[in-house]
Coordinates of C-alpha atoms and ligand atoms in Angstrom, one line a residue:
X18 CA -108.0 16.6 33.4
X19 CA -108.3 14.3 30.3
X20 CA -104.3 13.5 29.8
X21 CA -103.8 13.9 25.9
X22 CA -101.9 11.5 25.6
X23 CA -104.3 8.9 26.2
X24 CA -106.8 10.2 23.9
X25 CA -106.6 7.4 20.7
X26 CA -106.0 9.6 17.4
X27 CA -105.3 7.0 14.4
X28 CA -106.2 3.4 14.7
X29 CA -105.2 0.5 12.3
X30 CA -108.2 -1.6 12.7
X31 CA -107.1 -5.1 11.2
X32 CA -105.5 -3.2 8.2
X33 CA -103.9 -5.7 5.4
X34 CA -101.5 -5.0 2.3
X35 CA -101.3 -7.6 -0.7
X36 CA -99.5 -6.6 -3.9
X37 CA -101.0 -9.2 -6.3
X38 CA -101.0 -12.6 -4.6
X39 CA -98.4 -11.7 -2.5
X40 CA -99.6 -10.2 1.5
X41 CA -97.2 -7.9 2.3
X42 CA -99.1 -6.8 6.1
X43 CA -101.2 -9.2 7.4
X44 CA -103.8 -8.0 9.4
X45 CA -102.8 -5.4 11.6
X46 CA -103.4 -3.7 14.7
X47 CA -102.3 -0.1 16.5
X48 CA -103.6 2.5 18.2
X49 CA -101.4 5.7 18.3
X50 CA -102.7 8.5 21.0
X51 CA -102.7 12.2 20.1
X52 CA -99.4 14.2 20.1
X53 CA -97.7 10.6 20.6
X54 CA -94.3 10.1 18.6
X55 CA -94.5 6.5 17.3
X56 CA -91.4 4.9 15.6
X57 CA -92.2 2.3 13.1
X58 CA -88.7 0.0 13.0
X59 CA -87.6 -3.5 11.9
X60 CA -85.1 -4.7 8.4
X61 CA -85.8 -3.9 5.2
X62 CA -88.7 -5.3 4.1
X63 CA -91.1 -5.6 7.0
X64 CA -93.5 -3.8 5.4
X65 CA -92.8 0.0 7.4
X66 CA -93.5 2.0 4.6
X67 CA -95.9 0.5 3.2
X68 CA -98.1 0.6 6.3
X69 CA -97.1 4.3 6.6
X70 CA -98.5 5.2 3.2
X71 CA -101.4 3.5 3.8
X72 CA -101.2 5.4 6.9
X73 CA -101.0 8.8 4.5
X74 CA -103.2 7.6 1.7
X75 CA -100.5 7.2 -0.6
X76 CA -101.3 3.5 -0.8
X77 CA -104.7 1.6 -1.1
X78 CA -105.5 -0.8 2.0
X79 CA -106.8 -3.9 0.9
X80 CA -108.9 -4.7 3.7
X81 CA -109.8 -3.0 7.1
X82 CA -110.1 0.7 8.1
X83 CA -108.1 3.3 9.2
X84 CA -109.2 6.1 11.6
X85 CA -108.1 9.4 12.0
X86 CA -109.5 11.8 14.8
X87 CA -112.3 9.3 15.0
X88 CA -113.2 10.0 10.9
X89 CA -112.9 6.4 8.8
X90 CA -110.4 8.0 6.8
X91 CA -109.7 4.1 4.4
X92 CA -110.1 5.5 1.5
X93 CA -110.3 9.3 1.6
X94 CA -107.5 10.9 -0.8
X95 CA -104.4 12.2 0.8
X96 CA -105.6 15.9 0.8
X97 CA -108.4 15.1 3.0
X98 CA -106.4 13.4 5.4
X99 CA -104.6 16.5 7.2
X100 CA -101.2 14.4 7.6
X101 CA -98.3 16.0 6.0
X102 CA -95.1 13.9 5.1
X103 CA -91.6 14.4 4.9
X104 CA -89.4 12.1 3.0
X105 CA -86.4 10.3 2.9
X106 CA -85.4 12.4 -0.5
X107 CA -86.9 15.9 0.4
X108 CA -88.3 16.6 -2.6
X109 CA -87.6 19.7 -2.7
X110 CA -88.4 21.7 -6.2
X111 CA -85.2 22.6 -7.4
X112 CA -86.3 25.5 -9.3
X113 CA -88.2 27.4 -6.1
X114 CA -86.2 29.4 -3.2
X115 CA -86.7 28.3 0.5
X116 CA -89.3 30.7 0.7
X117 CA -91.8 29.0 -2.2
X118 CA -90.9 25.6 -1.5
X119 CA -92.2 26.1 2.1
X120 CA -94.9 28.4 1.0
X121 CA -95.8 26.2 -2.2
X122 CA -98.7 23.9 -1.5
X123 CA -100.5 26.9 0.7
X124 CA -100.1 29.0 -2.8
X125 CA -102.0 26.1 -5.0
X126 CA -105.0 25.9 -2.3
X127 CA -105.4 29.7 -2.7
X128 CA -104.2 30.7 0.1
X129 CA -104.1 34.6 0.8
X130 CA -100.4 36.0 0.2
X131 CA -100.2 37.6 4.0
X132 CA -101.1 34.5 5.8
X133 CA -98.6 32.6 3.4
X134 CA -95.6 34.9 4.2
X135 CA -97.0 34.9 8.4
X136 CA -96.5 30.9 8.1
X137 CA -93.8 30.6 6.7
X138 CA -92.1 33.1 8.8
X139 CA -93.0 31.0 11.3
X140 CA -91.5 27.9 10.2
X141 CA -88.5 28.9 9.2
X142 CA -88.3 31.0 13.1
X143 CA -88.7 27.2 14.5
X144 CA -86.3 25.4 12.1
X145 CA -83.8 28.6 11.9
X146 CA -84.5 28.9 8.4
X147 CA -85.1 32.9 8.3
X148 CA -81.4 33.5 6.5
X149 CA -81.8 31.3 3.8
X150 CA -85.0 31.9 2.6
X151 CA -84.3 33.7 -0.8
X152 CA -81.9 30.4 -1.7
X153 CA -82.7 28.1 -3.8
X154 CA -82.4 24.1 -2.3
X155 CA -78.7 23.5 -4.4
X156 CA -77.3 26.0 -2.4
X157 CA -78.4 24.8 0.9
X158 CA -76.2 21.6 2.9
X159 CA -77.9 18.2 3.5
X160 CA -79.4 19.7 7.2
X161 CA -80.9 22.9 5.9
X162 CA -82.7 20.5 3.0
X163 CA -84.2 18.4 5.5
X164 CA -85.6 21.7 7.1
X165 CA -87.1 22.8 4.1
X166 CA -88.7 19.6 3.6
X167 CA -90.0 19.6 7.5
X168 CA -90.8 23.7 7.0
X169 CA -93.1 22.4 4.2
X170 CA -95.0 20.0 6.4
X171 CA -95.3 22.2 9.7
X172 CA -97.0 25.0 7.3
X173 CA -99.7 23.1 6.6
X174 CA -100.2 22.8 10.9
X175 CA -101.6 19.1 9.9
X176 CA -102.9 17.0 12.7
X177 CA -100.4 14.2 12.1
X178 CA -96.8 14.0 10.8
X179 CA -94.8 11.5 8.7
X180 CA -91.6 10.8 8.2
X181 CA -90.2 8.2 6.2
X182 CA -87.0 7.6 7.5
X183 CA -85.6 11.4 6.6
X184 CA -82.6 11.3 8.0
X185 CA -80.8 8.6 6.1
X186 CA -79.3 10.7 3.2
X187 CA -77.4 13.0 6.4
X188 CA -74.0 12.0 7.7
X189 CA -73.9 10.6 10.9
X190 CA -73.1 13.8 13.1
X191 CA -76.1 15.5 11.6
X192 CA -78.4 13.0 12.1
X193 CA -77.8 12.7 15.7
X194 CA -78.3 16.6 15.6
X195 CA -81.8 16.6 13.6
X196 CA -83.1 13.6 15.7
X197 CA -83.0 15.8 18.8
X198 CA -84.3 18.7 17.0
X199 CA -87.4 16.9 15.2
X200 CA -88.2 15.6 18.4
X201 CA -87.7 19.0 20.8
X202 CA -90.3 20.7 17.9
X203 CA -92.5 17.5 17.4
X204 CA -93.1 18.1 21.6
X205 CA -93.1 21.8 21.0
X206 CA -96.3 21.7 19.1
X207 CA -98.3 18.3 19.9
X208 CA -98.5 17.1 16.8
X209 CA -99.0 13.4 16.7
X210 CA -95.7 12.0 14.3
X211 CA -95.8 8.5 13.0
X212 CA -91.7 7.8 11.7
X213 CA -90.4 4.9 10.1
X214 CA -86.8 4.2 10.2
X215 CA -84.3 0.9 9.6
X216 CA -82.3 2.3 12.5
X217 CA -83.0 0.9 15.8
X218 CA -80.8 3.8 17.9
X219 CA -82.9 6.5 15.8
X220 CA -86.2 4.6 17.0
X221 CA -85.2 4.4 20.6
X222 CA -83.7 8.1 20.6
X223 CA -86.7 9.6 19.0
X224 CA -90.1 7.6 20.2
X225 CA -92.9 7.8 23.1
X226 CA -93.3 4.2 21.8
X227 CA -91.2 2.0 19.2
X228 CA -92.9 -0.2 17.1
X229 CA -90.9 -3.3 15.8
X230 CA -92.1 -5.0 12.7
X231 CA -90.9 -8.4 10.8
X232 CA -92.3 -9.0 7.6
X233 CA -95.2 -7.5 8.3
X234 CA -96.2 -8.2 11.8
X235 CA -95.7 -6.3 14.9
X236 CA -93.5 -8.1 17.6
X237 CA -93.6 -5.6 20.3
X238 CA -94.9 -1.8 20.7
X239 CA -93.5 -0.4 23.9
X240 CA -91.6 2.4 25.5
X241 CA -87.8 2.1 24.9
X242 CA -86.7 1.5 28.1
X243 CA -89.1 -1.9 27.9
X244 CA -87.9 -3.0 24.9
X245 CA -84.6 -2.9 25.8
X246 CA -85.2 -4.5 29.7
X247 CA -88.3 -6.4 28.5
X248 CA -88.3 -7.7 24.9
X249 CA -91.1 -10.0 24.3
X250 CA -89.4 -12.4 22.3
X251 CA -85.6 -13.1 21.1
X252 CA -86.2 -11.1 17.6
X253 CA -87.1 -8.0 19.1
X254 CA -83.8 -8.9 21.7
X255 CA -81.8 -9.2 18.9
X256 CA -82.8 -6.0 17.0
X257 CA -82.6 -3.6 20.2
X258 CA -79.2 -2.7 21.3
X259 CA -75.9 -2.2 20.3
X260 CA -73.7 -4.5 20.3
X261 CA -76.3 -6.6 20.4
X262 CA -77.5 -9.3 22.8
X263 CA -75.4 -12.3 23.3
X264 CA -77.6 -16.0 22.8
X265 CA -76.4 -19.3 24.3
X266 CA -78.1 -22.4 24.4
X267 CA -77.9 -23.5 27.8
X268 CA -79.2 -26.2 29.9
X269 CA -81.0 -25.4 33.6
X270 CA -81.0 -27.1 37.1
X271 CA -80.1 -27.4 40.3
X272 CA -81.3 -23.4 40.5
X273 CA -78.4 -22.2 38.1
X274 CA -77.6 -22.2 34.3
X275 CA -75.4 -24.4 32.8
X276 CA -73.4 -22.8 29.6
X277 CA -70.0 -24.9 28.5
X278 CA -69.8 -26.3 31.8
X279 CA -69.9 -23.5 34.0
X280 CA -72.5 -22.4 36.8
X281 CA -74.3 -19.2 36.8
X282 CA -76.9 -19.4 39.4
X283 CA -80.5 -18.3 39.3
X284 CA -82.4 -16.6 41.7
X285 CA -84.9 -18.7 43.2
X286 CA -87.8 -16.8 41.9
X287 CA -86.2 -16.9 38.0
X288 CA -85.4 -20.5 38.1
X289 CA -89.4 -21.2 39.4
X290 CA -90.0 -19.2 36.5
X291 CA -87.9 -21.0 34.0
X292 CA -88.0 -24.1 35.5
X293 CA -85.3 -27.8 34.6
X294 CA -85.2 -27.1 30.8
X295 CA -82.4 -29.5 28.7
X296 CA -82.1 -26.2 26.2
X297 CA -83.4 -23.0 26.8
X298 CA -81.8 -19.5 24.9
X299 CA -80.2 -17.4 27.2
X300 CA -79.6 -14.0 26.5
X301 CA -76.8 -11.7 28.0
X302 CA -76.6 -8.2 26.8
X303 CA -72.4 -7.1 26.3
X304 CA -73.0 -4.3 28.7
X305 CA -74.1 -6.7 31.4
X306 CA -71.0 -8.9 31.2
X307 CA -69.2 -6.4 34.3
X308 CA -70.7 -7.2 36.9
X309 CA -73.3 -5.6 38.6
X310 CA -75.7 -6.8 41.1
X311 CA -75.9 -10.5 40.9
X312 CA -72.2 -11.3 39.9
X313 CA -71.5 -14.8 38.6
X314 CA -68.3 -15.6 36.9
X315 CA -67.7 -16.7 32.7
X316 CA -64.2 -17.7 32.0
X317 CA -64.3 -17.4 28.0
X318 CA -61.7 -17.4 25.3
X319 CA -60.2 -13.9 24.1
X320 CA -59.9 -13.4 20.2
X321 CA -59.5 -10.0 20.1
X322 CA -60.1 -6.8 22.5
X323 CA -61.6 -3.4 21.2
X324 CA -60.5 -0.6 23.1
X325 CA -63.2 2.4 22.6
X326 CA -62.0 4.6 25.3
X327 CA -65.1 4.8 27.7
X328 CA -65.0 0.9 27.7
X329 CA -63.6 -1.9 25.8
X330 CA -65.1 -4.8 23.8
X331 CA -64.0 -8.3 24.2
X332 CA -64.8 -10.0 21.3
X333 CA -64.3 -14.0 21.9
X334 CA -65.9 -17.7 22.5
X335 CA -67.6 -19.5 25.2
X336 CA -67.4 -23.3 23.7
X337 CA -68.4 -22.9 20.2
X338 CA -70.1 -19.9 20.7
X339 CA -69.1 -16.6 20.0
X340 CA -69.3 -14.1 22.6
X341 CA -68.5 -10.0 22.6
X342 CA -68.5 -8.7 26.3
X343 CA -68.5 -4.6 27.4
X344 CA -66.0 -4.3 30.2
X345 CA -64.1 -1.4 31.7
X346 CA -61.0 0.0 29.9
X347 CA -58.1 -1.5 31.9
X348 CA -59.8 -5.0 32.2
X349 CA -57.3 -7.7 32.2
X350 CA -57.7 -9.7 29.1
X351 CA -55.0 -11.0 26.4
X352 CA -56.4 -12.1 22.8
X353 CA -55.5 -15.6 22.8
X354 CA -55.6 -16.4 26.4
X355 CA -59.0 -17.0 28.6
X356 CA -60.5 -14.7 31.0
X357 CA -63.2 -14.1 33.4
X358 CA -66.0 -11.6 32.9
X359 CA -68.6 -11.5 36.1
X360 CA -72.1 -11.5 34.3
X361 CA -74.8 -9.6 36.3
X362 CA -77.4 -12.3 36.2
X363 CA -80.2 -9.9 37.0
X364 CA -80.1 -9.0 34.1
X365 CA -80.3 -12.6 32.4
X366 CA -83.0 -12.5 29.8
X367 CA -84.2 -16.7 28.9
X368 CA -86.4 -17.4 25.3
X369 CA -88.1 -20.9 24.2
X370 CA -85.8 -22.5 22.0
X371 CA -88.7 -23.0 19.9
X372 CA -90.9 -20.1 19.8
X373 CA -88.2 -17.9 21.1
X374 CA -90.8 -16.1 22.9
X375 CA -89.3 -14.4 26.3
X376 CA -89.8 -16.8 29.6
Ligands
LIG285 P1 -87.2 -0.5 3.6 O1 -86.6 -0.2 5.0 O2 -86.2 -1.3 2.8 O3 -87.8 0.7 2.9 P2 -89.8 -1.4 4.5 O4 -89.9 -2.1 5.8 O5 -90.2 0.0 4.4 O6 -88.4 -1.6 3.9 P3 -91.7 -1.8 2.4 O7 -91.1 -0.8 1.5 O8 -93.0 -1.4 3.1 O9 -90.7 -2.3 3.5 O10 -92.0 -3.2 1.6 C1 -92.6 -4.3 2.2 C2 -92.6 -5.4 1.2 O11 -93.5 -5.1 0.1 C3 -91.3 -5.7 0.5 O12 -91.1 -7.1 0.4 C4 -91.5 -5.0 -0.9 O13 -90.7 -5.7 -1.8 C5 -92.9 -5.2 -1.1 N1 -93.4 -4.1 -2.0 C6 -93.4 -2.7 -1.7 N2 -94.0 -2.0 -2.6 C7 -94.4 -2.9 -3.6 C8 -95.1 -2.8 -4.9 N3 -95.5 -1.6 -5.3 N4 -95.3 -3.9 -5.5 C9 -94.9 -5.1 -5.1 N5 -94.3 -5.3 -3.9 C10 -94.0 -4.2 -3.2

């Protein structure tokens, strides 16, 4: 059986974005497969919506060719595109009830009154709209908005959805909510999603495969879990996770690292990989700072400690450089005094010091 999944659906063929003199995307590459959920991530900036509304045909491409269902789609309007979009702001019209804002856009295409009222049913069955549908949006909280906006796209049963970052104007307890929920009804019906977000726990919550751009350029597109265990370089290292990574510059031989003096072995077959380096970047994530399966010991300084109930933070210095280590609760450490944290160096990650691509 042909596993859907597999099946390419949009393709960025070597798409580029310039406003004036200034490239905004250089060329670009992706392939998303049908019913995939893709999250496009990275700072402000990097050019996410932009390649999203090209994506959409909300923006011209300036050169290469996007494809849709196997249709060069560059520069057909919007309307002949079959993506619908769901927005940071909603959008809703203020003057329209739940009811016409869903049903609006099948109205203006002429669509007959019984199969508008059937769909919208519908919708507002899968986002548990049905009691509100005679209110108008200033009536509604911040969660049932961003259903009305998302009723509005599933209507139109497009072939591709796209969200530009739409759940940034929720608090946070509601945004953890939607995220589940967009996702549970994205998988519900197949429909291939395309979602752009600053929010790297959103991204890795919500996606088949994350996409993480810096001004412009992709760094990595993988599965979650390999961003997090694998990233390709120390950008994308330093973007996924929270608290983020640790860096030190440390020196290696004799099979071990060398950070402010101290030895943290290697396993033979990561220091053949690495190899004698006088400075190479190695990364330790905070949770990997309590042992584990390849203990080695850190003595570092305490500044302060951050007790979050499941597990505390130390917050401190190794040398000159600032560390913040994820230990258990009761772990023994003073601010102002030194103590030891066994780092799991299985879980070392090492980057050029140049490129600061991963080794
Ligand atoms: P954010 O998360 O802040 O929305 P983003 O990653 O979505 O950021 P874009 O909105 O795609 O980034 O913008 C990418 C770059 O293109 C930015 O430097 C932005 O200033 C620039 N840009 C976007 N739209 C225009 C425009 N119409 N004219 C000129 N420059 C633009």
């Amino acid at each position: 059986m042909l596993d859907s999944t597999d099946t390419p659906h949009i393709v960025f063929d070597r798409i580029t974005k310039s406003f004036g003199a200034t490239e905004v995307v250089p060329p670009l590459d992706l392939t998303i497969n049908k019913g995939e959920f893709i999250v496009l991530v990275g700072p402000s900036g990097c050019g996410k919506t932009t390649t999203l509304r090209m994506l959409a045909g909300l923006e011209s491409v300036t050169t290469g060719a996007v494809h849709i269902a196997g249709r060069d789609l560059t520069h057909a309007r919007p309307g002949e595109r079959d993506c619908a979009m769901v927005f940071q702001n909603y959008a809703l019209y203020p003057h329209m009830s739940v009811r016409e804002n869903i049903g609006y856009a099948m109205k203006v295409h002429g669509t007959p009154k019984e199969e508008i009222d059937a769909r919208v049913g519908e919708a507002a069955a899968l986002l548990g709209l049905e009691p509100y549908l005679d209110r108008k949006p200033r009536n509604l909280s911040g969660g049932q908005r961003q259903r009305v906006a998302i009723g509005r796209a599933l209507v139109r049963h497009p072939q591709v959805f796209l969200f530009d970052e739409p759940l940034s104007n929720l608090d946070a307890k509601l945004r953890v909510e939607m995220r589940t929920e967009i996702k549970l009804l994205q998988k519900r019906l197949g429909t291939t999603a395309v979602y752009v977000t600053h929010d790297q726990v959103e991204a890795m919550t919500m996606a088949d495969r994350v996409v993480v751009m810096r001004a412009g350029v992709i760094e990595q597109v993988d599965a979650p879990i390999r961003l997090y265990e694998e990233p390709a370089n120390r950008f994308v290292a330093n973007f996924i996770g929270s608290p983020a990574m640790n860096f030190f510059e440390v020196a290696t031989r004799d099979g071990a690292a060398w950070l402010d003096g101290q030895r943290l072995p290697l396993s033979p077959e990561t220091f053949a990989r690495i190899g004698a380096r006088d400075r190479v970047t190695l990364g330790i994530r905070p949770e990997h700072m309590d042992g584990g399966d390849a203990p080695a010991p850190l003595t570092l300084r305490c500044d302060t400690l951050e007790p979050l109930g499941a597990h505390t933070l130390v917050l401190g210095h190794v040398g000159e450089e600032k560390v913040v280590a994820q230990v258990e609760p009761r772990f023994p450490a003073e601010p102002g005094q030194e103590c030891t944290v066994q780092i799991d160096m299985s879980k070392a990650h090492f980057f050029d010091i140049d490129s600061e691509a991963r080794l």
